[in-house]
CSV table of C-alpha atoms and ligand atoms in Angstrom, one decimal:
chain,number,residue,atom,x,y,z
D,152,MET,CA,78.9,113.5,62.0
D,153,LEU,CA,81.2,111.6,64.2
D,154,GLU,CA,84.0,113.5,65.7
D,155,LYS,CA,87.4,112.2,64.9
D,156,LYS,CA,89.4,112.0,68.1
D,157,SER,CA,93.1,111.6,68.0
D,158,ILE,CA,95.2,112.5,71.0
D,159,GLU,CA,98.7,113.5,70.1
D,160,TYR,CA,101.2,112.9,72.8
D,161,GLU,CA,104.3,115.0,72.8
D,162,LYS,CA,107.5,113.0,73.1
D,163,ALA,CA,109.5,113.6,76.3
D,164,VAL,CA,112.5,112.4,78.2
D,165,LEU,CA,113.0,112.4,81.9
D,166,ILE,CA,116.2,113.3,83.8
D,167,GLY,CA,116.8,112.3,87.4
D,168,VAL,CA,119.8,112.1,89.7
D,169,MET,CA,121.0,109.6,92.2
D,170,ASN,CA,122.8,110.9,95.3
D,171,GLN,CA,123.5,109.9,98.9
D,172,HIS,CA,119.8,110.5,99.7
D,173,GLN,CA,118.3,108.9,96.7
D,174,ASP,CA,119.2,105.3,95.9
D,175,GLU,CA,118.2,103.4,92.7
D,176,ALA,CA,114.8,102.3,94.0
D,177,LYS,CA,113.9,105.8,95.2
D,178,VAL,CA,114.9,107.4,91.9
D,179,LYS,CA,112.8,104.9,90.0
D,180,GLU,CA,109.8,105.7,92.2
D,181,TYR,CA,110.3,109.4,91.7
D,182,LEU,CA,110.6,109.0,88.0
D,183,ASP,CA,107.5,106.8,87.9
D,184,GLU,CA,105.6,109.7,89.5
D,185,LEU,CA,107.2,112.2,87.1
D,186,GLU,CA,106.2,109.9,84.2
D,187,PHE,CA,102.6,109.9,85.5
D,188,LEU,CA,102.7,113.7,85.7
D,189,THR,CA,104.1,113.9,82.2
D,190,TYR,CA,101.3,111.6,80.9
D,191,THR,CA,98.7,113.7,82.7
D,192,ALA,CA,100.2,116.8,81.0
D,193,GLY,CA,99.9,115.2,77.6
D,194,GLY,CA,103.4,113.8,77.2
D,195,GLU,CA,104.8,110.3,76.4
D,196,VAL,CA,108.1,109.4,77.9
D,197,GLU,CA,110.6,107.9,75.4
D,198,LYS,CA,113.5,107.4,77.8
D,199,ARG,CA,114.8,108.1,81.3
D,200,PHE,CA,118.3,109.4,82.0
D,201,VAL,CA,119.7,109.0,85.4
D,202,GLN,CA,123.1,110.3,86.6
D,203,ARG,CA,124.9,109.5,89.8
D,204,ILE,CA,126.0,112.9,91.1
D,205,ASP,CA,126.2,114.3,94.6
D,206,VAL,CA,126.5,118.0,93.8
D,207,PRO,CA,124.5,119.2,90.8
D,208,ASN,CA,126.5,121.0,88.1
D,209,PRO,CA,125.7,124.7,88.7
D,210,LYS,CA,125.6,125.4,85.0
D,211,THR,CA,123.7,122.5,83.6
D,212,TYR,CA,122.5,120.4,86.6
D,213,ILE,CA,123.9,117.2,85.1
D,214,GLY,CA,127.4,116.7,83.9
D,215,SER,CA,128.5,117.5,80.3
D,216,GLY,CA,129.0,113.9,79.3
D,217,LYS,CA,125.5,112.9,80.2
D,218,MET,CA,124.2,116.1,78.7
D,219,GLU,CA,125.8,115.2,75.4
D,220,GLU,CA,124.1,111.8,75.5
D,221,VAL,CA,120.7,113.5,76.1
D,222,ARG,CA,121.4,116.0,73.3
D,223,GLN,CA,122.0,113.2,70.8
D,224,PHE,CA,118.9,111.4,71.9
D,225,VAL,CA,116.8,114.5,71.7
D,226,LYS,CA,118.0,115.2,68.2
D,227,GLU,CA,117.6,111.7,66.8
D,228,ASN,CA,114.2,111.1,68.3
D,229,GLU,CA,112.4,114.4,67.8
D,230,ILE,CA,111.9,115.0,71.5
D,231,GLY,CA,109.7,117.9,72.4
D,232,SER,CA,110.5,118.4,76.1
D,233,VAL,CA,113.2,117.4,78.5
D,234,ILE,CA,111.8,117.2,82.0
D,235,PHE,CA,114.0,117.3,85.2
D,236,ASP,CA,112.8,115.8,88.4
D,237,ASP,CA,114.2,118.7,90.5
D,238,GLU,CA,113.8,122.4,90.3
D,239,LEU,CA,116.4,124.0,88.0
D,240,SER,CA,117.8,127.4,88.8
D,241,PRO,CA,116.8,130.0,86.2
D,242,ALA,CA,120.4,130.0,84.8
D,243,GLN,CA,120.5,126.2,84.6
D,244,GLN,CA,117.2,126.1,82.7
D,245,ASN,CA,118.5,128.7,80.3
D,246,ASN,CA,121.8,127.0,79.7
D,247,VAL,CA,120.2,123.6,79.2
D,248,GLU,CA,117.6,125.0,76.8
D,249,LYS,CA,120.4,126.5,74.7
D,250,LEU,CA,122.3,123.2,74.6
D,251,LEU,CA,119.4,120.9,73.8
D,252,ARG,CA,117.3,123.3,71.6
D,253,CYS,CA,114.0,122.0,72.9
D,254,LYS,CA,111.7,122.8,75.8
D,255,VAL,CA,113.2,122.3,79.2
D,256,LEU,CA,110.8,121.8,82.1
D,257,ASP,CA,111.3,121.0,85.7
D,258,ARG,CA,109.0,119.3,88.2
D,259,THR,CA,107.5,122.7,89.2
D,260,SER,CA,106.8,123.9,85.7
D,261,LEU,CA,105.3,120.6,84.8
D,262,ILE,CA,102.9,120.7,87.8
D,263,LEU,CA,102.0,124.3,86.9
D,264,ASP,CA,101.3,123.2,83.4
D,265,ILE,CA,98.9,120.5,84.5
D,266,PHE,CA,97.1,122.9,86.9
D,267,ALA,CA,96.8,125.4,84.0
D,268,GLN,CA,95.3,122.7,81.7
D,269,ARG,CA,92.9,121.6,84.4
D,270,ALA,CA,91.7,124.9,85.8
D,271,LYS,CA,88.1,125.3,84.7
D,272,THR,CA,86.6,128.1,86.8
D,273,SER,CA,87.9,131.6,86.5
D,274,TYR,CA,88.8,131.4,90.2
D,275,ALA,CA,91.1,128.4,89.7
D,276,ARG,CA,92.5,129.9,86.5
D,277,THR,CA,93.4,133.2,88.3
D,278,GLN,CA,95.2,131.2,91.0
D,279,VAL,CA,97.2,129.2,88.5
D,280,GLU,CA,98.0,132.2,86.4
D,281,LEU,CA,99.4,134.0,89.5
D,282,ALA,CA,101.5,130.9,90.4
D,283,GLN,CA,102.8,130.8,86.8
D,284,TYR,CA,103.9,134.5,86.8
D,285,GLU,CA,105.5,134.1,90.3
D,286,TYR,CA,107.5,131.2,88.8
D,287,LEU,CA,108.4,133.3,85.7
D,288,LEU,CA,109.5,136.5,87.4
D,289,PRO,CA,112.9,135.3,88.9
D,290,ARG,CA,113.5,133.5,85.6
D,291,LEU,CA,113.4,136.7,83.7
D,292,THR,CA,115.7,138.2,86.2
D,293,GLY,CA,117.9,135.2,86.0
D,294,LEU,CA,118.3,135.5,82.3
D,295,TRP,CA,119.4,139.1,82.7
D,296,THR,CA,121.9,138.6,85.6
D,297,HIS,CA,123.3,135.6,83.7
D,298,LEU,CA,124.0,137.7,80.6
D,299,GLU,CA,125.3,140.6,82.7
D,300,ARG,CA,127.9,138.4,84.4
D,301,GLN,CA,129.0,137.0,81.1
D,302,ARG,CA,129.4,140.4,79.4
D,303,GLY,CA,130.4,142.3,82.4
D,304,GLY,CA,127.5,144.7,82.3
D,305,ILE,CA,129.1,146.9,79.5
D,306,GLY,CA,127.1,146.7,76.3
D,307,MET,CA,124.1,145.3,78.1
D,308,ARG,CA,122.5,148.7,78.5
D,309,GLY,CA,120.3,149.5,75.6
D,310,PRO,CA,117.5,147.6,73.9
D,311,GLY,CA,118.4,144.2,75.4
D,312,GLU,CA,118.2,145.4,79.0
D,313,THR,CA,115.1,147.6,78.3
D,314,GLU,CA,113.3,144.7,76.8
D,315,ILE,CA,113.9,142.5,79.8
D,316,GLU,CA,113.1,145.4,82.2
D,317,THR,CA,109.8,145.9,80.3
D,318,ASP,CA,109.0,142.2,80.5
D,319,ARG,CA,109.7,142.2,84.2
D,320,ARG,CA,107.5,145.3,84.7
D,321,ILE,CA,104.7,143.7,82.7
D,322,VAL,CA,104.9,140.5,84.8
D,323,ARG,CA,105.0,142.5,88.0
D,324,ASP,CA,102.0,144.6,87.0
D,325,ARG,CA,100.1,141.4,86.0
D,326,ILE,CA,101.0,139.8,89.4
D,327,ALA,CA,99.7,142.8,91.3
D,328,LEU,CA,96.5,142.8,89.2
D,329,LEU,CA,95.9,139.1,89.8
D,330,LYS,CA,96.5,139.4,93.5
D,331,LYS,CA,93.9,142.2,93.6
D,332,LYS,CA,91.4,140.1,91.7
D,333,LEU,CA,92.0,137.1,94.0
D,334,ALA,CA,91.7,139.3,97.1
D,335,LYS,CA,88.3,140.3,95.8
D,336,ILE,CA,87.2,136.7,95.2
D,337,ASP,CA,88.6,135.7,98.6
D,338,ARG,CA,86.4,138.2,100.3
D,339,GLN,CA,83.4,136.9,98.5
D,340,MET,CA,84.3,133.3,99.4
D,341,GLU,CA,84.8,134.2,103.0
D,342,THR,CA,81.3,135.7,103.1
D,343,GLN,CA,80.0,132.6,101.4
D,344,ARG,CA,81.7,130.4,104.0
D,345,GLY,CA,80.4,132.6,106.7
D,346,ASN,CA,76.9,132.1,105.4
D,347,ARG,CA,77.1,128.4,105.9
D,348,GLY,CA,76.3,128.9,109.6
D,349,SER,CA,77.7,126.8,112.4
D,350,LEU,CA,77.5,123.3,110.8
D,351,VAL,CA,80.5,121.1,111.5
D,352,ARG,CA,82.9,121.2,108.6
D,353,VAL,CA,84.7,118.1,107.4
D,354,ALA,CA,87.4,118.2,104.7
D,355,LEU,CA,88.8,115.3,102.5
D,356,VAL,CA,92.5,115.7,102.2
D,357,GLY,CA,95.2,113.6,100.7
D,358,TYR,CA,97.7,112.9,98.0
D,359,THR,CA,96.5,113.3,94.4
D,360,ASN,CA,94.7,110.3,92.8
D,361,VAL,CA,94.0,108.5,96.1
D,362,GLY,CA,90.2,108.5,95.6
D,363,LYS,CA,89.0,111.6,97.5
D,364,SER,CA,86.4,112.6,94.9
D,365,THR,CA,85.2,109.0,94.5
D,366,LEU,CA,84.6,108.9,98.2
D,367,MET,CA,82.9,112.2,98.2
D,368,ASN,CA,80.6,110.9,95.5
D,369,VAL,CA,79.8,107.8,97.4
D,370,ILE,CA,78.9,109.5,100.7
D,371,SER,CA,77.2,112.6,99.4
D,372,LYS,CA,75.6,111.2,96.2
D,373,SER,CA,77.2,114.0,94.3
D,374,ASP,CA,78.8,113.9,91.0
D,375,VAL,CA,82.4,115.2,91.3
D,376,PHE,CA,84.8,114.5,88.5
D,377,ALA,CA,87.1,111.6,89.3
D,378,GLU,CA,89.7,110.2,86.9
D,379,ASN,CA,92.8,108.1,87.0
D,380,LYS,CA,95.1,111.1,86.3
D,381,LEU,CA,96.8,113.5,88.7
D,382,PHE,CA,95.0,116.6,89.9
D,383,ALA,CA,91.5,115.8,88.6
D,384,THR,CA,90.1,118.2,91.1
D,385,LEU,CA,91.3,121.8,91.4
D,386,ASP,CA,88.2,123.5,92.7
D,387,THR,CA,86.6,122.8,96.0
D,388,THR,CA,83.2,121.2,96.1
D,389,VAL,CA,81.2,121.5,99.3
D,390,ARG,CA,78.1,119.3,100.0
D,391,LYS,CA,75.8,119.1,102.9
D,392,VAL,CA,75.7,115.5,104.2
D,393,VAL,CA,73.4,114.0,106.7
D,394,LEU,CA,74.4,110.9,108.6
D,395,GLY,CA,71.6,109.6,110.9
D,396,ASN,CA,70.2,112.8,112.3
D,397,LEU,CA,73.5,114.7,112.0
D,398,PRO,CA,74.0,117.2,109.3
D,399,PHE,CA,77.5,118.5,108.4
D,400,LEU,CA,79.4,120.0,105.5
D,401,LEU,CA,81.9,117.8,103.5
D,402,SER,CA,84.4,119.4,101.1
D,403,ASP,CA,86.5,117.8,98.4
D,404,THR,CA,89.5,119.7,97.3
D,405,VAL,CA,92.8,119.8,95.4
D,406,GLY,CA,95.2,116.8,96.0
D,407,PHE,CA,98.7,117.2,97.3
D,408,ILE,CA,101.9,116.0,95.9
D,409,ARG,CA,105.6,115.6,97.0
D,410,LYS,CA,107.3,119.0,96.5
D,411,LEU,CA,104.1,120.9,95.7
D,412,PRO,CA,105.4,124.1,94.3
D,413,THR,CA,105.4,126.9,96.9
D,414,GLN,CA,103.9,129.3,94.4
D,415,LEU,CA,100.9,127.0,94.1
D,416,VAL,CA,100.5,126.6,97.9
D,417,GLU,CA,100.5,130.4,98.2
D,418,SER,CA,98.2,131.2,95.3
D,419,PHE,CA,95.7,128.4,96.2
D,420,LYS,CA,95.4,130.0,99.6
D,421,SER,CA,91.6,130.4,99.4
D,422,THR,CA,91.1,126.9,98.1
D,423,LEU,CA,93.2,125.6,101.0
D,424,ASP,CA,91.3,127.7,103.4
D,425,GLU,CA,88.6,125.1,103.2
D,426,VAL,CA,91.1,122.7,104.8
D,427,ARG,CA,92.4,125.4,107.2
D,428,GLU,CA,88.9,126.1,108.5
D,429,ALA,CA,87.7,122.5,108.8
D,430,ASP,CA,86.8,120.9,112.1
D,431,LEU,CA,87.7,117.4,111.1
D,432,LEU,CA,90.1,116.1,108.4
D,433,LEU,CA,89.6,112.8,106.6
D,434,HIS,CA,93.1,112.0,105.4
D,435,VAL,CA,92.6,109.6,102.4
D,436,VAL,CA,95.5,107.3,101.5
D,437,ASP,CA,95.9,105.0,98.5
D,438,ILE,CA,97.2,101.9,100.3
D,439,SER,CA,97.7,100.1,96.9
D,440,HIS,CA,100.4,102.6,96.0
D,441,PRO,CA,103.9,101.3,96.8
D,442,ASN,CA,104.9,104.7,98.2
D,443,PHE,CA,101.9,105.4,100.3
D,444,GLU,CA,103.8,106.0,103.5
D,445,GLU,CA,105.9,108.7,101.9
D,446,HIS,CA,102.7,110.2,100.5
D,447,ILE,CA,101.3,110.4,104.1
D,448,ALA,CA,104.5,112.2,105.1
D,449,SER,CA,104.2,114.7,102.2
D,450,VAL,CA,100.5,115.4,103.0
D,451,ASN,CA,101.3,115.9,106.7
D,452,GLN,CA,104.1,118.3,105.7
D,453,ILE,CA,101.8,120.4,103.6
D,454,LEU,CA,99.1,120.3,106.4
D,455,ASP,CA,101.8,121.7,108.7
D,456,GLU,CA,102.7,124.5,106.2
D,457,ILE,CA,99.0,125.6,106.1
D,458,ASP,CA,98.7,125.4,110.0
D,459,SER,CA,96.3,122.5,109.9
D,460,SER,CA,98.3,119.6,111.4
D,461,GLY,CA,96.8,119.7,114.8
D,462,LYS,CA,93.2,119.1,113.8
D,463,PRO,CA,91.2,116.0,114.6
D,464,CYS,CA,91.9,113.5,111.8
D,465,ILE,CA,90.8,110.1,110.6
D,466,MET,CA,93.2,108.2,108.3
D,467,VAL,CA,91.1,106.5,105.6
D,468,PHE,CA,93.2,103.8,103.9
D,469,ASN,CA,91.4,103.5,100.5
D,470,LYS,CA,91.7,101.0,97.6
D,471,ILE,CA,92.1,97.9,99.7
D,472,ASP,CA,90.6,96.0,96.8
D,473,GLN,CA,93.7,96.8,94.8
D,474,TYR,CA,96.3,96.1,97.5
D,475,ARG,CA,98.9,93.5,96.5
D,476,PRO,CA,102.0,92.9,98.7
D,477,GLU,CA,105.3,92.0,97.1
D,478,THR,CA,106.0,88.3,97.4
D,479,ILE,CA,109.2,86.4,98.0
D,480,ASP,CA,109.7,83.1,96.2
D,481,GLU,CA,110.1,80.1,98.4
D,482,ASP,CA,113.6,79.3,97.1
D,483,ASP,CA,114.7,83.0,97.4
D,484,LEU,CA,116.9,83.0,100.4
D,485,VAL,CA,118.4,86.5,99.8
D,486,THR,CA,115.5,88.9,99.8
D,487,GLU,CA,114.7,90.3,103.2
D,488,ARG,CA,111.1,90.8,104.2
D,489,THR,CA,110.2,94.5,104.4
D,490,THR,CA,106.9,96.4,104.8
D,491,ALA,CA,106.5,96.0,101.0
D,492,HIS,CA,105.7,92.4,101.8
D,493,PHE,CA,103.1,93.2,104.5
D,494,THR,CA,99.7,91.7,104.1
D,495,LEU,CA,96.7,93.9,104.4
D,496,GLU,CA,96.1,92.4,107.9
D,497,GLU,CA,99.6,93.4,108.9
D,498,TRP,CA,99.0,97.0,107.8
D,499,LYS,CA,95.8,97.1,109.7
D,500,LYS,CA,97.5,95.9,112.8
D,501,THR,CA,100.3,98.5,112.4
D,502,TYR,CA,97.9,101.4,112.0
D,503,PHE,CA,95.3,100.3,114.6
D,504,ASN,CA,98.3,100.1,117.0
D,505,LYS,CA,99.4,103.6,116.0
D,506,LEU,CA,96.1,105.4,115.7
D,507,GLY,CA,93.4,103.2,117.4
D,508,ASP,CA,90.0,104.0,116.0
D,509,LYS,CA,91.4,106.9,114.0
D,510,ALA,CA,92.4,104.4,111.2
D,511,LEU,CA,90.0,102.9,108.8
D,512,PHE,CA,90.4,100.6,105.7
D,513,ILE,CA,87.9,100.8,102.9
D,514,SER,CA,87.4,100.6,99.1
D,515,ALA,CA,85.4,103.6,97.9
D,516,LEU,CA,85.1,101.9,94.5
D,517,ASN,CA,83.6,98.6,95.7
D,518,LYS,CA,81.9,100.3,98.6
D,519,GLU,CA,83.7,97.9,101.0
D,520,ASN,CA,83.5,98.8,104.7
D,521,MET,CA,81.5,101.9,104.1
D,522,ASP,CA,79.2,101.3,107.1
D,523,GLU,CA,82.1,101.4,109.4
D,524,PHE,CA,83.3,104.5,107.6
D,525,ARG,CA,79.9,106.2,108.2
D,526,LYS,CA,79.9,105.2,111.8
D,527,ARG,CA,83.4,106.6,112.5
D,528,VAL,CA,82.6,109.9,110.7
D,529,TYR,CA,79.3,110.1,112.5
D,530,ASP,CA,81.0,109.6,115.9
D,531,ALA,CA,83.8,112.1,115.2
D,532,VAL,CA,81.3,114.8,113.9
D,533,ARG,CA,79.1,114.1,116.8
D,534,ASP,CA,82.0,114.7,119.3
D,535,ILE,CA,82.7,118.0,117.7
D,536,HIS,CA,79.0,118.9,117.6
D,537,VAL,CA,78.3,118.2,121.3
D,538,THR,CA,81.3,120.3,122.4
D,539,ARG,CA,80.1,123.2,120.2
D,540,PHE,CA,76.5,122.9,121.2
D,541,PRO,CA,76.5,121.3,124.7
D,542,TYR,CA,72.9,122.3,125.3
D,543,ASN,CA,71.9,120.5,122.1
D,544,ASN,CA,73.2,117.2,123.3
D,545,PHE,CA,69.8,115.6,123.7
D,546,LEU,CA,69.2,116.0,120.0
D,547,TYR,CA,72.0,113.5,119.3
D,548,PRO,CA,71.7,110.5,121.5
D,549,GLU,CA,73.8,107.5,120.6
D,550,HIS,CA,71.4,105.5,118.6
D,551,LEU,CA,73.8,104.0,116.1
D,552,ASP,CA,71.2,102.0,114.4
D,553,GLU,CA,69.7,105.1,112.9
D,554,TYR,CA,71.9,105.6,109.8
C,679,GTP,N1,90.7,100.1,92.8
C,679,GTP,C1,90.2,101.2,93.3
C,679,GTP,N2,90.3,102.4,92.6
C,679,GTP,C2,89.8,103.5,93.2
C,679,GTP,C3,89.2,103.5,94.5
C,679,GTP,N3,88.8,104.7,94.8
C,679,GTP,C4,89.1,105.5,93.7
C,679,GTP,N4,89.7,104.8,92.8
C,679,GTP,C5,90.2,105.2,91.4
C,679,GTP,O1,91.3,106.1,91.6
C,679,GTP,C6,91.3,107.1,90.6
C,679,GTP,C7,91.4,108.5,91.3
C,679,GTP,O2,90.2,108.7,92.0
C,679,GTP,P1,89.7,110.2,92.3
C,679,GTP,O3,88.5,110.1,93.2
C,679,GTP,O4,89.7,111.1,91.1
C,679,GTP,O5,91.0,110.7,93.2
C,679,GTP,P2,91.3,112.1,93.9
C,679,GTP,O6,91.9,111.8,95.2
C,679,GTP,O7,90.0,112.9,93.9
C,679,GTP,O8,92.3,112.7,92.9
C,679,GTP,P3,92.7,114.3,92.6
C,679,GTP,O9,91.4,115.1,92.4
C,679,GTP,O10,93.4,114.1,91.3
C,679,GTP,O11,93.6,114.7,93.7
C,679,GTP,C8,90.0,106.9,89.8
C,679,GTP,O12,90.4,106.2,88.6
C,679,GTP,C9,89.1,106.1,90.7
C,679,GTP,O13,88.2,105.3,90.0
C,679,GTP,C10,89.1,102.2,95.2
C,679,GTP,O14,88.6,102.1,96.3
C,679,GTP,N5,89.7,101.1,94.6
C,680,MG,MG1,89.6,114.7,93.1
């Protein structure tokens, strides 16, 4: 019998704010990404609300007039979730939920939700669950302090308080348990990594959806899940790859994103150890994305957070087949030329100037420029190999025609 497949998308609205640091174009880009996240999580965006506001309202994040507009829309259109682009304080989330009477998510909880849906192995699931509880804990506290302030503490003792205290205790116990479980898996993983011997280790890193897994599949002939959604990969895959006569280990791991929740960075410690312990990073960039330079900055920031920014690194600009610069009409005398109008050649020049032979332009999908990619990776791995095993140098002469 044929399986009847119908995907039901939950209706959602997005809320963003415009301030001194975020102009209209920036807010649009951020909300585009939030919409992609929402779609990945199984939601369909019905409308975006944007408010010009410099200091967020401490109670409801956006002002009361805008909130009323949102409330009307939510009520009339059977909206399931309202999603804010920024992190809400526990009190704000609580207040807004009461006002709108629907689910209220922020960027962090949305990303956590996607990770929860996508975690397949028990290891990934444990890491996500830990991050979720870490997110929840101050929110239980927030609920309580919020009520306490309102009612002055008196009358709050009794079942209400006990209930929250119990909840908090349960969550704390669960966090302790998950941490223990992860510590145990961490030790196993460490031993596993130790068993891999002294092979040079190369890690694919980059923003989510840039093509890391696709590239992994091309060069290691493996079959890692790749998809046009965010966070297709949560677990790390490691493959032994041989280029010419040179074997090394290549790992594909979780993608990064702007404002990656700190809870996730912490609980994915072991997954990220693969990056931390790598000898060489291949920083993959989706050059066809209008925001790719900001993506590079976000990735570099996270690399810095996990003490990995000083490693040898090759910037791999992927998806050159899909790159389209913005154009200016001939009779348009107003629009100024910016980097958005750069041709691919101009980008190449820019990055070759900046990084020399540490920049590379390819299409993993069409297998364009893959020979050069292999050569650069070979050279970089060989450099590391000969410093590690100087006596072994004769094994790896420079015969570039071999691979
Ligand atoms: N046009 C084009 N699309 C590509 C290229 N490389 C990858 N893609 C597509 O980009 C999407 C994301 O690819 P993945 O390999 O899953 O990306 P990833 O970086 O592993 O993503 P996460 O695991 O989600 O972080 C898929 O739809 C790929 O088919 C390329 O060179 N050109
Ligand atoms: Mg992937």
